[in-house]
Short mmCIF file of C-alpha atoms and ligand atoms in Angstrom, two decimals:
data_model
loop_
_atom_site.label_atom_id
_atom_site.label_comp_id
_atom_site.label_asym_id
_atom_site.label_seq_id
_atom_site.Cartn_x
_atom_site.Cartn_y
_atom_site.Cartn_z
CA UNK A 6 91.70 117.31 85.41
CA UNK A 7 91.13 121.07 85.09
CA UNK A 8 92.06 122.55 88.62
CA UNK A 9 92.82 126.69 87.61
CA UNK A 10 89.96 126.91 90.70
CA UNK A 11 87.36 124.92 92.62
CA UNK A 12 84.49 125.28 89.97
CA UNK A 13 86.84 124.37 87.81
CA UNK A 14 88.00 121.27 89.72
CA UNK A 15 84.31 120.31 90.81
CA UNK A 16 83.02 120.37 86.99
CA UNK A 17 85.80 117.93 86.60
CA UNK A 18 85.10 115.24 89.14
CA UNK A 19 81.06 115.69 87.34
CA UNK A 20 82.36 115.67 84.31
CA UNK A 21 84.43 112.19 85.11
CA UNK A 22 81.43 110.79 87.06
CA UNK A 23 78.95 111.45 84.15
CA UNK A 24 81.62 110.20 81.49
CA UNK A 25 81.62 106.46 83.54
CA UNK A 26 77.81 106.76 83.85
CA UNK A 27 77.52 107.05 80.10
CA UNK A 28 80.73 104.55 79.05
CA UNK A 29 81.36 102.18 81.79
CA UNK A 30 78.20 102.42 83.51
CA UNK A 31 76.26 101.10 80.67
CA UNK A 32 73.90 97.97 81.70
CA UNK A 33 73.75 97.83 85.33
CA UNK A 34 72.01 99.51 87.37
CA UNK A 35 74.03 101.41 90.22
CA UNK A 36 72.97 101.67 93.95
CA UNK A 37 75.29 103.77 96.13
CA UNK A 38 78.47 105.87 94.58
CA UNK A 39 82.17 105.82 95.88
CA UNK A 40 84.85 108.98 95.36
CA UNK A 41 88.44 108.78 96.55
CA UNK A 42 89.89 112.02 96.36
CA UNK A 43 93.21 113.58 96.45
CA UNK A 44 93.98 115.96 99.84
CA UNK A 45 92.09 115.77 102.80
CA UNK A 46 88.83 113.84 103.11
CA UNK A 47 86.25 113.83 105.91
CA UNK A 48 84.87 110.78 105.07
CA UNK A 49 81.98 110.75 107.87
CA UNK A 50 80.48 113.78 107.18
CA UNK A 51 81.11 113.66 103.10
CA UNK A 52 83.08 116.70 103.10
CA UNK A 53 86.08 117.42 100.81
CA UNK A 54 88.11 119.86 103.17
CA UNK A 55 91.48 120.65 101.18
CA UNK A 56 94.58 119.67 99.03
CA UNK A 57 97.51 121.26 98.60
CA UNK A 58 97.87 120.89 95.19
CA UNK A 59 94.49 121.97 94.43
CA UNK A 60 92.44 125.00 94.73
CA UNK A 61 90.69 123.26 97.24
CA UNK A 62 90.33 126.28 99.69
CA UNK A 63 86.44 125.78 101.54
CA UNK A 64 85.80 122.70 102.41
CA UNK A 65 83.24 121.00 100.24
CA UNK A 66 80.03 119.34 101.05
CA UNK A 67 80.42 117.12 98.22
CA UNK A 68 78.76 113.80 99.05
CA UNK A 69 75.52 115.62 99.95
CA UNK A 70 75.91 117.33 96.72
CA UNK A 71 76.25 114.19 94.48
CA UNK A 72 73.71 112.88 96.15
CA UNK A 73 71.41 115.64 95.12
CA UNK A 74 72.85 115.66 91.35
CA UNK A 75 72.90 111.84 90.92
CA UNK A 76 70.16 110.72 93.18
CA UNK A 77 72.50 107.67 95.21
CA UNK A 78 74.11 107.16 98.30
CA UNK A 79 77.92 108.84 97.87
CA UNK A 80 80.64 107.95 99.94
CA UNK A 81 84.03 109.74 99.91
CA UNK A 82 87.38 108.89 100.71
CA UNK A 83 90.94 109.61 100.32
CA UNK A 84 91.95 108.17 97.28
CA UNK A 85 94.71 106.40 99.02
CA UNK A 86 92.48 104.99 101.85
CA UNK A 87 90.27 103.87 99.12
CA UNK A 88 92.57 101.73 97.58
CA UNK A 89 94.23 100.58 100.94
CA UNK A 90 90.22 99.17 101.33
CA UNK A 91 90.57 97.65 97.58
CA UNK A 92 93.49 95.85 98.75
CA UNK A 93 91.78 94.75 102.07
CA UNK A 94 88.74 93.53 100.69
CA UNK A 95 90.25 92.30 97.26
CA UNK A 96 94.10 91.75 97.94
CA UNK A 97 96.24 91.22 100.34
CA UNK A 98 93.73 91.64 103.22
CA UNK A 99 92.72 88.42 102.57
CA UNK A 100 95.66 86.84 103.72
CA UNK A 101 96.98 88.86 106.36
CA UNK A 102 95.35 91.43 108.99
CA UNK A 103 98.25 93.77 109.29
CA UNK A 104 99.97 94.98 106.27
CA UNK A 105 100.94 98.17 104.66
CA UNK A 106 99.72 99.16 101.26
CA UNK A 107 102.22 102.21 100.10
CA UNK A 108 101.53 104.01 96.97
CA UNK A 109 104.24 105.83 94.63
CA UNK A 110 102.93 107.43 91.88
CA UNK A 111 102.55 111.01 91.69
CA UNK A 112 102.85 111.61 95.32
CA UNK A 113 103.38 109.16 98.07
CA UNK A 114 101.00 107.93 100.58
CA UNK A 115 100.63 104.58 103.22
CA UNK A 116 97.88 103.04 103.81
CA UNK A 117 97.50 101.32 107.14
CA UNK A 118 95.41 98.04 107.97
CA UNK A 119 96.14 97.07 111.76
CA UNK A 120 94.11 93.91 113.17
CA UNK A 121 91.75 93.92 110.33
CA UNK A 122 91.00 97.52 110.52
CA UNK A 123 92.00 100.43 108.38
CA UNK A 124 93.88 102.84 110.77
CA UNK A 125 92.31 106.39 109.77
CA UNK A 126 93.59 108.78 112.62
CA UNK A 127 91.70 111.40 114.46
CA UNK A 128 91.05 113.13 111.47
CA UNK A 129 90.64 110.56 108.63
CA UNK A 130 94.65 112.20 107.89
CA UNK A 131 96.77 108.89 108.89
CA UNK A 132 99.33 107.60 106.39
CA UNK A 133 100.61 110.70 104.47
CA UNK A 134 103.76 109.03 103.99
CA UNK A 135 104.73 111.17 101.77
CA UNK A 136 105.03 113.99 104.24
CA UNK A 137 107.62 112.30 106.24
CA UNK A 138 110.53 114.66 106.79
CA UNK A 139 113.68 113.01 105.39
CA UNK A 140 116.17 115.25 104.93
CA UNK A 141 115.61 118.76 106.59
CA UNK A 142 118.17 120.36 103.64
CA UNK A 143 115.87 118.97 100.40
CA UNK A 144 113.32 120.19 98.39
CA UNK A 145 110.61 122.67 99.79
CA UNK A 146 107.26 120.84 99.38
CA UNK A 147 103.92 122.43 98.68
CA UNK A 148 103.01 121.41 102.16
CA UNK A 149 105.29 124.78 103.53
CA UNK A 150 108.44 122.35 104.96
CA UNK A 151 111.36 121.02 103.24
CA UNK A 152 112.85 117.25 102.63
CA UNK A 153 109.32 115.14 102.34
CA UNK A 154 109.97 112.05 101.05
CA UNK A 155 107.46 112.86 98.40
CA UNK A 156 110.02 115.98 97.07
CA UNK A 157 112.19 113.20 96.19
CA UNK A 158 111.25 110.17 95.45
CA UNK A 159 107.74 110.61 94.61
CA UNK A 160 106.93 110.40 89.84
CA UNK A 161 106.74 114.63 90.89
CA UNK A 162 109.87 114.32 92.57
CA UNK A 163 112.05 112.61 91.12
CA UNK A 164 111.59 114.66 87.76
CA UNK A 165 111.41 117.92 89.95
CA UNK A 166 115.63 116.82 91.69
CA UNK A 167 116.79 115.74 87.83
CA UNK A 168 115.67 118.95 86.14
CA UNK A 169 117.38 121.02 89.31
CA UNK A 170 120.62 119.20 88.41
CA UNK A 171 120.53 119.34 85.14
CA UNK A 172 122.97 122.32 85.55
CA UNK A 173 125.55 120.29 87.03
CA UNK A 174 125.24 117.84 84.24
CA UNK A 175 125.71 120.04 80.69
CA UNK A 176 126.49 116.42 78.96
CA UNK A 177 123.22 114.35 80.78
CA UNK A 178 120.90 112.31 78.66
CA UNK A 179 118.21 113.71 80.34
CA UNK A 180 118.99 117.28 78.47
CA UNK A 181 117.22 116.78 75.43
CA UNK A 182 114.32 115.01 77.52
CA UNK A 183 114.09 118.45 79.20
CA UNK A 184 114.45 120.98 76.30
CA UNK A 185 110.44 119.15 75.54
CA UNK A 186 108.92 120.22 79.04
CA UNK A 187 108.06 116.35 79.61
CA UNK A 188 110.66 114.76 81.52
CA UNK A 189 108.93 112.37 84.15
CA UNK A 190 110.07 109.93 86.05
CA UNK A 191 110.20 107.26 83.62
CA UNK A 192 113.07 108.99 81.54
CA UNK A 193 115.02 109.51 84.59
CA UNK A 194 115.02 105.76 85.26
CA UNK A 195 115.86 105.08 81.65
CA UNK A 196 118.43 107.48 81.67
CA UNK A 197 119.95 105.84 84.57
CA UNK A 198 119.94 102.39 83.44
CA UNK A 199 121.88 103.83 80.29
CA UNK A 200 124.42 104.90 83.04
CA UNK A 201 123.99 108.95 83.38
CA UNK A 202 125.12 110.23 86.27
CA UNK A 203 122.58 113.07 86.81
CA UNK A 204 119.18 110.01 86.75
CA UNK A 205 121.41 107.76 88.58
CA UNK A 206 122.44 109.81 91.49
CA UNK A 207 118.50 110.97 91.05
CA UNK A 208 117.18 107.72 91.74
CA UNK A 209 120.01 106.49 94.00
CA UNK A 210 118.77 109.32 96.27
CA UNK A 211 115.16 108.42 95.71
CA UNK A 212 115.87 104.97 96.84
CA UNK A 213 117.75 105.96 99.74
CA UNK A 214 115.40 107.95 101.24
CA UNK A 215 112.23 105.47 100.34
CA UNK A 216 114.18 103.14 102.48
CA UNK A 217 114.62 105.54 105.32
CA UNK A 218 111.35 106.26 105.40
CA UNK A 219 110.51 102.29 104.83
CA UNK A 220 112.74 101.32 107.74
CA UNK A 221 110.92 103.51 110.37
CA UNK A 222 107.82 102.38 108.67
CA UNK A 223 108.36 98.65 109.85
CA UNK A 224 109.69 99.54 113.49
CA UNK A 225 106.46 101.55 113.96
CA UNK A 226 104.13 98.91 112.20
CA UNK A 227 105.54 95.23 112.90
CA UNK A 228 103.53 94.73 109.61
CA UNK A 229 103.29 90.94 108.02
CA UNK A 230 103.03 92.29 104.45
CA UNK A 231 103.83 95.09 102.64
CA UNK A 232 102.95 95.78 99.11
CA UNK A 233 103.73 98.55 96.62
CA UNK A 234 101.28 100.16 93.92
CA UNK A 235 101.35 103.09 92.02
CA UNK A 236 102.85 104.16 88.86
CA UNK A 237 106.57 104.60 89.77
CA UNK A 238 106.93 100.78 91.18
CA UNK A 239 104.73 99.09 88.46
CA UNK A 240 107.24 97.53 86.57
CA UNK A 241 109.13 96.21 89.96
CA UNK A 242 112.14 96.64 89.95
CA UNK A 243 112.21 99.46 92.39
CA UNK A 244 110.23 96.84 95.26
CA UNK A 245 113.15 94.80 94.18
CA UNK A 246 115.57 97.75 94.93
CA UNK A 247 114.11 98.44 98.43
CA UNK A 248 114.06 94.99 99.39
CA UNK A 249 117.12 96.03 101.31
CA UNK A 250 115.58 97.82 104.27
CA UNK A 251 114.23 94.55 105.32
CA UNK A 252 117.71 93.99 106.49
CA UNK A 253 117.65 96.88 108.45
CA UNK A 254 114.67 96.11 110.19
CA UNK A 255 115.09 94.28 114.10
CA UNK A 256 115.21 90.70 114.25
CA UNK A 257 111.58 90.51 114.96
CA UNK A 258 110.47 92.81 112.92
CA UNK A 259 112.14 90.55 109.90
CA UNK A 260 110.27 87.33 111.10
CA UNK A 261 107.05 88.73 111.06
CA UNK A 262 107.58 90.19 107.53
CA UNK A 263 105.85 87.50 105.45
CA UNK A 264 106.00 89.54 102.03
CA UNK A 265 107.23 92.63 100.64
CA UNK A 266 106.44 93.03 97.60
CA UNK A 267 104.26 94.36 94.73
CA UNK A 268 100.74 94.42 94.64
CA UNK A 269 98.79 91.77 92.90
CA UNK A 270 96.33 94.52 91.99
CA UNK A 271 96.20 95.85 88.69
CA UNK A 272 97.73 99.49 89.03
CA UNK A 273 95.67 101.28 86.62
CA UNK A 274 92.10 99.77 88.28
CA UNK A 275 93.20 100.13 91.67
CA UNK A 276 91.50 103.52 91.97
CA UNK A 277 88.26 102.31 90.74
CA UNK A 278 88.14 99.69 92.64
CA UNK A 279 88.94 101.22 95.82
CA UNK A 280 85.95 103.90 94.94
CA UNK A 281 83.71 100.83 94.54
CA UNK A 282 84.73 99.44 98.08
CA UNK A 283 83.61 102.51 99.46
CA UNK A 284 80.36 102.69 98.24
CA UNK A 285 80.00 98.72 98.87
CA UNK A 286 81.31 99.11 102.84
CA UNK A 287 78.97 101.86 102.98
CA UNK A 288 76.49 100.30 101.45
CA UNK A 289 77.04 97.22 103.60
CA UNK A 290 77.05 98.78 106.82
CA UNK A 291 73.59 100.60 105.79
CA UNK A 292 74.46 104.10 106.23
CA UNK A 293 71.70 106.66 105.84
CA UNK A 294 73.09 109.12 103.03
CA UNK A 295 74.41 112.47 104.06
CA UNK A 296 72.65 115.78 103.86
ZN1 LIG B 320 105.40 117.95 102.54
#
């Protein structure tokens, strides 16, 4: 996605929507649109208000704007809270009414179903997960404070802490990784289940503070299920890894814990599909488009 400003970043998201409407879009015939975005949504009015990763700077009155372009009903949403809907409507929320969906991928992010209804906040803003303060000494995050989870355990993150150690560690695997201006996350957990020191205490770190995090997660939630998605958990192992903070967790807290686990969505459609719930809850409840 090209983001150097907002026209930039806009011309992207039309650029992606036209691309579908041309490839995937081909032979049906489409009645409402959804859009889950990154940052901060207002997903009643239709207006994309900010992100800090993104040049997002006025707030954007985007829906009414697709609208006009594409002539259908647009909904918008957090991309997160989209796919927290995906799983409600197509995953786990079929089996439970209180769950957590978390997401870590490129940043971090909890999505929040509480007696069957997606918790949202005042300000559409609930679940940033990611901007939990873990340790008040780590990494300053984009968001102005220091020690989110997301600076450290988030695909971003995790790279971000390996290549600021990397001059502690002259003799790391992860050296030559860097000299290419690609390491991600995936070499630092191959590196550390090759045994260096610099991706395992990396990802030892990342773990510990996901379970932090996870721990006053379920004392504030009493959740029956929580499942993992996202691009850093999709091969498992790491669920498997944070398994432990279900130990930690009060006796009743632990008996109403059904599942932890990883989702049964597929991690590269969850996106999609979470766009598509929006336009189809939107469409269901028989909104009047915006503008
Ligand atoms: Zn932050």
């Amino acid at each position: 996605m090209k983001r150097e400003n907002q026209a930039t970043a806009l011309n992207s998201v039309h650029g992606a929507i036209e691309d579908f409407m041309r490839t995937g879009g081909q032979g049906f015939n489409p009645s409402a649109m959804g859009v889950g975005l990154v940052g901060h949504v207002d997903a009643t009015a239709g207006i994309w208000r900010h992100w800090v990763n993104l040049p997002i700077r006025t707030p954007i009155p985007l829906a009414a704007q697709l609208e006009t372009r594409y002539h259908l009903p647009v909904a918008l949403d957090n991309d997160a809270q989209a796919a927290t809907l995906a799983e409600m409507y197509l995953g786990v929320g079929r089996e439970t009414e209180d769950f957590i969906y978390i997401n870590v991928g490129t940043g971090i992010s909890a999505g929040i179903v509480c007696n069957g209804q997606l918790v949202r906040g005042a300000s559409n803003y609930a679940g940033e997960l990611g901007h939990m303060m873990v340790d008040p000494e780590g990494p300053l995050c984009p968001c102005g404070r220091h020690g989110c989870l997301e600076t450290i355990a988030s695909g971003g993150g995790l790279a971000a802490v390996a290549r600021a150690g990397l001059a502690d560690y002259p003799d790391s695997l992860l050296q030559d990784v860097a000299r290419t201006g690609r390491l991600s996350a995936r070499d630092v957990f191959r590196a550390a289940a090759a045994g260096d020191p610099l991706a395992d205490a990396v990802v030892e770190r990342a773990v510990q503070q996901l379970e932090r995090a996870l721990v006053n997660l379920l004392n504030l939630l009493n959740p029956e299920v929580v499942v993992f998605g996202g691009g850093v958990v999709s091969d498992g192992w790491l669920v498997e890894r944070l398994q432990n903070c279900v130990a930690q967790a009060p006796p009743p807290v632990q008996d109403g814990l059904r599942d932890f686990a990883l989702s049964a969505l597929p991690v590269d459609q969850v996106g999609l599909l979470g766009a598509a719930m929006l336009a189809w809850t939107m469409h269901s409840e028989r909104k009047t488009p915006h503008g």
